[in-house]
Short mmCIF file of C-alpha atoms and ligand atoms in Angstrom, two decimals:
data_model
loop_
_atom_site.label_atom_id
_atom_site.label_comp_id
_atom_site.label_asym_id
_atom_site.label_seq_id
_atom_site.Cartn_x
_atom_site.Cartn_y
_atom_site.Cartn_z
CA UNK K 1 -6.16 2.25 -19.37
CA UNK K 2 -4.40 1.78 -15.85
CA UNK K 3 -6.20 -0.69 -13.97
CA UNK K 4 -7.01 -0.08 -10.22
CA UNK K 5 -4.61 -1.80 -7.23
CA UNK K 6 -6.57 -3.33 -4.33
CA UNK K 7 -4.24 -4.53 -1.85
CA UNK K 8 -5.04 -5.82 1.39
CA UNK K 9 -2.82 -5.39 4.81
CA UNK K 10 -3.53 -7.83 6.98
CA UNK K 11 -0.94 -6.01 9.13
CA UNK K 12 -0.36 -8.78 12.34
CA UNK K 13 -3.06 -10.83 11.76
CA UNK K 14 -3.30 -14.50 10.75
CA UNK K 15 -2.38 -17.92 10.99
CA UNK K 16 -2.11 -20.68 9.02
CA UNK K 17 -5.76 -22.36 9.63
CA UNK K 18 -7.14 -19.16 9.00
CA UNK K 19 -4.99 -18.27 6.28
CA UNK K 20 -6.18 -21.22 4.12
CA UNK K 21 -9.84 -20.43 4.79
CA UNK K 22 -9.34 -17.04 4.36
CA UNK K 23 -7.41 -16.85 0.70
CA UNK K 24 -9.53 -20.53 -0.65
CA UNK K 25 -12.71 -18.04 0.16
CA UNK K 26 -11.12 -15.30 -1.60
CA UNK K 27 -10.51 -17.30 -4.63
CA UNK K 28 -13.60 -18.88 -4.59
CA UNK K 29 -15.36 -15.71 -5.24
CA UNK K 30 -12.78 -13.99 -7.54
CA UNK K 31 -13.37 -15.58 -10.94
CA UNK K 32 -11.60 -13.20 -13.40
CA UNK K 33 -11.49 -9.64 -11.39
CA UNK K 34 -11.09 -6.19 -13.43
CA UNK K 35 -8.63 -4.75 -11.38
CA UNK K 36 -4.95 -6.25 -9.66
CA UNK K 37 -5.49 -7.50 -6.65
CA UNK K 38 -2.64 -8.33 -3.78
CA UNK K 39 -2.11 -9.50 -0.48
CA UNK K 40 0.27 -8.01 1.79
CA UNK K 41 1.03 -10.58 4.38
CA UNK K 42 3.09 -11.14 7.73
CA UNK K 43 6.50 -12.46 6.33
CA UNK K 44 6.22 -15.52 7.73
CA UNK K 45 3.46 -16.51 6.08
CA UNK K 46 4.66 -15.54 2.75
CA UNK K 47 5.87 -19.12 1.56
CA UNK K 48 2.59 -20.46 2.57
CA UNK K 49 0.53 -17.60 0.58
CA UNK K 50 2.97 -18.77 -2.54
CA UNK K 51 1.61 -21.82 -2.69
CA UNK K 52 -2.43 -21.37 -2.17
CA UNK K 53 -2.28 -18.02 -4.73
CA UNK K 54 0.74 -20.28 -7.26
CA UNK K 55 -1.23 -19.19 -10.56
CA UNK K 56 -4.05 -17.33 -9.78
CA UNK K 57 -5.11 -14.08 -10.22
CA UNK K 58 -3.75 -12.44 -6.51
CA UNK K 59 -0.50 -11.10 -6.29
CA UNK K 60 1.40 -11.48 -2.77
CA UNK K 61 3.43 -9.16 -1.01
CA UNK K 62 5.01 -8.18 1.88
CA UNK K 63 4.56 -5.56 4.58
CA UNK K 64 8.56 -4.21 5.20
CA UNK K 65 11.56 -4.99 4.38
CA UNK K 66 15.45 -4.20 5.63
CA UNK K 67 16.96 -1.15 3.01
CA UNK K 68 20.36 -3.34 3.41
CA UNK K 69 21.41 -5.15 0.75
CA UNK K 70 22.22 -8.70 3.01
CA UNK K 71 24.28 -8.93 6.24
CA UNK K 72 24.66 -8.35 10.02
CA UNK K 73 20.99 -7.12 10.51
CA UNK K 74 19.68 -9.29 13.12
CA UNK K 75 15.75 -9.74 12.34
CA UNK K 76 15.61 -7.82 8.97
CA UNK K 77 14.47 -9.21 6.18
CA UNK K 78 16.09 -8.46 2.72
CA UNK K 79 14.07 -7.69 -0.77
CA UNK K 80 16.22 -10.55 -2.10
CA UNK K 81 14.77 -13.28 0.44
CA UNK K 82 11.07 -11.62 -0.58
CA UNK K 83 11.60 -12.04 -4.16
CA UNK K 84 12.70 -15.64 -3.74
CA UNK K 85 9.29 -16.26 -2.43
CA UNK K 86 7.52 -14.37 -5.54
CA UNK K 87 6.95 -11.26 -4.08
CA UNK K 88 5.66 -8.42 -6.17
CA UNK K 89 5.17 -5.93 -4.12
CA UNK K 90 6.22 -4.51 -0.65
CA UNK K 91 5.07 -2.18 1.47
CA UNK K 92 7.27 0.55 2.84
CA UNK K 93 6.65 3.75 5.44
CA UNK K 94 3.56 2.07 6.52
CA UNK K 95 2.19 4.92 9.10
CA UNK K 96 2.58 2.02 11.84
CA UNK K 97 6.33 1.76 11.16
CA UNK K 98 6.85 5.42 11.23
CA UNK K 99 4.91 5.67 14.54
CA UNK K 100 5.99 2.61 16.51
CA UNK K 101 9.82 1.98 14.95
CA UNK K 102 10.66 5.66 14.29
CA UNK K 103 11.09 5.09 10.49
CA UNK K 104 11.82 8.38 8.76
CA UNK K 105 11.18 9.91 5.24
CA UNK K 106 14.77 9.29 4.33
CA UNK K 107 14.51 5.68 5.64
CA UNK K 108 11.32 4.84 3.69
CA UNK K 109 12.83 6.42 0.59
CA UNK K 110 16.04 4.07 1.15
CA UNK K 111 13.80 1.28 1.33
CA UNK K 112 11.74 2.13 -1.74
CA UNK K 113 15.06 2.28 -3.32
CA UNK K 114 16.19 -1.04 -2.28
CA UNK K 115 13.14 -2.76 -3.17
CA UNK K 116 12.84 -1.51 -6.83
CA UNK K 117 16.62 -2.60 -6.98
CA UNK K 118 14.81 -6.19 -6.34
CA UNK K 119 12.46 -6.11 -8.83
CA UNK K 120 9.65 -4.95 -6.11
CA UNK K 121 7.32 -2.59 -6.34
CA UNK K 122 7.32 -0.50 -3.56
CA UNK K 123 3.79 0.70 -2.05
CA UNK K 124 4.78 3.70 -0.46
CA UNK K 125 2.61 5.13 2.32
CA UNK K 126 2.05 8.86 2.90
CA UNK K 127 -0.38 10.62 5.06
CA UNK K 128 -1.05 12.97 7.83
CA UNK K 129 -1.79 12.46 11.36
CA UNK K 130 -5.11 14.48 13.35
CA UNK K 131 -3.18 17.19 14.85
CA UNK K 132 -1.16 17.66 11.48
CA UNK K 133 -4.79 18.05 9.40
CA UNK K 134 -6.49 20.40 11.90
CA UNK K 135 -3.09 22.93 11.88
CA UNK K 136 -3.58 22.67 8.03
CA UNK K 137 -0.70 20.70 7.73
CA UNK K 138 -1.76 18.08 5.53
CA UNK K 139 -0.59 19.08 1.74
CA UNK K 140 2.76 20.08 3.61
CA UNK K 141 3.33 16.78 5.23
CA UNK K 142 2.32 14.57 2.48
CA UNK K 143 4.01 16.72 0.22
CA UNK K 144 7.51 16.09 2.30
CA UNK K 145 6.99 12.02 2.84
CA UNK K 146 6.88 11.58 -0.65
CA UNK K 147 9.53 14.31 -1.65
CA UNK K 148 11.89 12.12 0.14
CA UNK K 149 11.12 9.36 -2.10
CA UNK K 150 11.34 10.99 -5.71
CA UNK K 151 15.20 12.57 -4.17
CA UNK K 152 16.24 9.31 -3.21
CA UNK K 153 14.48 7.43 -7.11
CA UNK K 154 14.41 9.61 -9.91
CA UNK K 155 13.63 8.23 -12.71
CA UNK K 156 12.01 5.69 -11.44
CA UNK K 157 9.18 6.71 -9.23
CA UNK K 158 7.43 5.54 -11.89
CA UNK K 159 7.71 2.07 -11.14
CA UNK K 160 6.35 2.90 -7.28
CA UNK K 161 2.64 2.39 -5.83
CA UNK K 162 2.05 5.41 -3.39
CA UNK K 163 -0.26 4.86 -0.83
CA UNK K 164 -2.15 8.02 0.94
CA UNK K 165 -3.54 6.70 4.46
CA UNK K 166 -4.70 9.98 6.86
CA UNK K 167 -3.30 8.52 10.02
CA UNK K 168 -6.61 9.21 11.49
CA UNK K 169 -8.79 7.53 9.28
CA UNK K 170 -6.41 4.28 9.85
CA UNK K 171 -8.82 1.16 11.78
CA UNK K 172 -11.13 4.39 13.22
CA UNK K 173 -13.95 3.68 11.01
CA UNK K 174 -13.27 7.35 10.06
CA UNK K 175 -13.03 7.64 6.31
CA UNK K 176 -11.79 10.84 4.55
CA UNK K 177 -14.39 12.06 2.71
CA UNK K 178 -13.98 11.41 -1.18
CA UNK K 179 -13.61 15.00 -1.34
CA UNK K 180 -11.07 15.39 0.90
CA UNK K 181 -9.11 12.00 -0.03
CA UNK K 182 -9.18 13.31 -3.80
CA UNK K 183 -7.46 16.43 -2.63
CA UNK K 184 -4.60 15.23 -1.32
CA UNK K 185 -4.47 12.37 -4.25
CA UNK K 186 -4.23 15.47 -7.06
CA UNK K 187 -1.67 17.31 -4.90
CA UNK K 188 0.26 13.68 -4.67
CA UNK K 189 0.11 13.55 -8.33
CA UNK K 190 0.91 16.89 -9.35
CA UNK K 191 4.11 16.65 -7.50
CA UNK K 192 4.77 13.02 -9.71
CA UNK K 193 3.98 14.79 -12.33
CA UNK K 194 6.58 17.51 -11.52
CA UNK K 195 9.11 14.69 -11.11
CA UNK K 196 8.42 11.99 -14.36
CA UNK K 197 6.82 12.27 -17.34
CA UNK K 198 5.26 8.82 -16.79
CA UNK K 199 3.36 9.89 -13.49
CA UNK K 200 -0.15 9.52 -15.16
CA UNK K 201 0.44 5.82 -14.93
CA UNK K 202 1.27 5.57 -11.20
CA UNK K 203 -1.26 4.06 -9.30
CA UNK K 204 -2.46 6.14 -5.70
CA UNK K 205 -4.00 3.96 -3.43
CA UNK K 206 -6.60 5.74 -0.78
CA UNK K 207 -6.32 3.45 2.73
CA UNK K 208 -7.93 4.13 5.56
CA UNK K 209 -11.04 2.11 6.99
CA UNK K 210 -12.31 1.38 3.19
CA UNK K 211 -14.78 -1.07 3.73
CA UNK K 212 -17.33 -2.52 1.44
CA UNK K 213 -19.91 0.54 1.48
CA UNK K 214 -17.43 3.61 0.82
CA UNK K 215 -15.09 1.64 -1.74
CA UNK K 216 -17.19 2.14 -4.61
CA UNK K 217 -17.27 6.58 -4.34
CA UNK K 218 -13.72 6.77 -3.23
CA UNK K 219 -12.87 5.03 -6.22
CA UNK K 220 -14.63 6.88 -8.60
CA UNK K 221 -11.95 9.58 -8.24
CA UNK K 222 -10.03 10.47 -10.94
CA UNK K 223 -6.97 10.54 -9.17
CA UNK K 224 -7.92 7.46 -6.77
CA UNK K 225 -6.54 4.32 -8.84
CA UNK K 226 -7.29 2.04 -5.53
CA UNK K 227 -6.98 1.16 -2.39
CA UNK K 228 -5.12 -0.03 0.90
CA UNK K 229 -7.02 -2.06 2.81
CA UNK K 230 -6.81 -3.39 6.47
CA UNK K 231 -9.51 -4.65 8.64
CA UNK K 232 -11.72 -4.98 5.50
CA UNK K 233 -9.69 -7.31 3.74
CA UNK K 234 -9.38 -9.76 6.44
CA UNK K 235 -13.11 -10.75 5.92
CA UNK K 236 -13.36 -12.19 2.48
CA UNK K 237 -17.31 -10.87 1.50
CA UNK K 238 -15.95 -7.11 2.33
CA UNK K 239 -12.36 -7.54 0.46
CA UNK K 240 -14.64 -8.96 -2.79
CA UNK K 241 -16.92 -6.55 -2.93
CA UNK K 242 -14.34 -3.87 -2.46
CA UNK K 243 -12.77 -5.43 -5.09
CA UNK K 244 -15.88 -5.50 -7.52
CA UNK K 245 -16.02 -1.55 -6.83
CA UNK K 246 -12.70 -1.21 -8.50
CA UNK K 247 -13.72 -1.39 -11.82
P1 13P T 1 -7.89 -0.04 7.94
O1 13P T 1 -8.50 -0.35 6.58
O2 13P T 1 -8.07 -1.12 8.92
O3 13P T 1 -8.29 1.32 8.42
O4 13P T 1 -6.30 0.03 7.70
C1 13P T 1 -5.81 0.81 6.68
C2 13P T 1 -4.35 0.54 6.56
O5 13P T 1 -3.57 0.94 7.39
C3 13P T 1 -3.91 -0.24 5.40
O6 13P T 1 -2.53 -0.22 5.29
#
């Protein structure tokens, strides 16, 4: 059976003091955990988060990176450089990015692209903003964001995470309903399904204020394989029992 994904963003936050305590605390408390687990971290900390998770059971990863293959990109950061540092997975189209550095659909597919070219797995993040849902938009916009991403793949959206995080419910404290959140995960997998015969096995994260008391019915979903987590996974008692949920 496909295991559940629970992979913290800890989107700008961190430092190395904190970084230690925070990961040795994690480990401390994950002894053998039913379901992958990952860390999405601020690039800079990545070679750092090698070392303290070097054999364990938390896989790292990072939170963009540049759809160029290497070159004049002045601040970018290549898939390449991540997987020298043992990244498995990367997140791409973050809601954040698309908001505050005008990332597209076509962009996020072209980075999804270059990052499974790198032996990463791209988590690719879909979702709708508050005035989108309440014009009914929701199925129409998700439905688009991750269009863009089987054109540009193929084949291989089967080797991609997708992530759905309703911009609204993003560090609100508002969490979609389970109801609603499974809605939009079975229209996100019927269009997989549409695209690769393999789409059973792709893993939909929910993200979007999951915290340590809603984790467990979200992820008894049938279409909800797990979840995207910010603030909650910066405080190592919420991220573990989030994690214990996802059985
Ligand atoms: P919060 O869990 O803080 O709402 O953030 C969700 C998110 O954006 C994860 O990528």
């Amino acid at each position: 059976m496909k295991k559940k994904l629970i992979a913290g963003n800890w989107k700008m936050n961190g430092g190395l003091t904190a970084n230690e305590s925070l990961v040795k605390a994690l480990l401390a408390g994950l002894k053998s955990p039913s379901c992958q687990v990952a860390l999405c971290a601020p690039s800079i900390y990545l070679s750092q988060l090698q070392l303290l998770l070097a054999g364990g059971p938390v896989d790292l990863g990072a939170q963009d990176m540049s759809q160029h293959e290497a070159g004049a990109f002045t601040g970018e950061i290549s898939g390449a450089m991540l997987k020298e540092f043992g990244i498995r997975y990367c997140i791409v189209g973050h809601s954040e990015r698309r908001q505050y550095h005008g990332e597209t659909d076509a962009l996020v597919a072209e980075k999804a692209q270059r990052a499974l070219a790198c032996g990463i797995t791209p988590i690719v993040c879909v979702g709708e903003t508050l005035s989108e849902r309440e014009a009914g938009k929701t199925e129409e916009v998700v439905k688009r964001q991750l269009a863009a991403v089987i054109h540009t793949n193929g084949h291989c959206i089967s080797e991609i995470v997708v992530a759905y995080e309703p911009v609204w419910a993003i560090g609100t404290g508002k969490t979609a309903t389970t109801e609603q959140a499974q809605q939009v995960h079975a229209v996100l997998r019927g269009q997989l399904k549409a695209a690769s015969a393999h789409a059973d096995r792709i893993q939909i994260l929910y993200g979007g204020s999951m915290n340590a008391s809603n984790a467990a019915q979200l992820l008894s979903q049938p279409d909800i394989d797990g979840g995207l987590v910010g603030g909650a996974s910066l405080k190592p008692v919420d991220f573990l029992s989030i994690i214990d949920a996802a059985r």
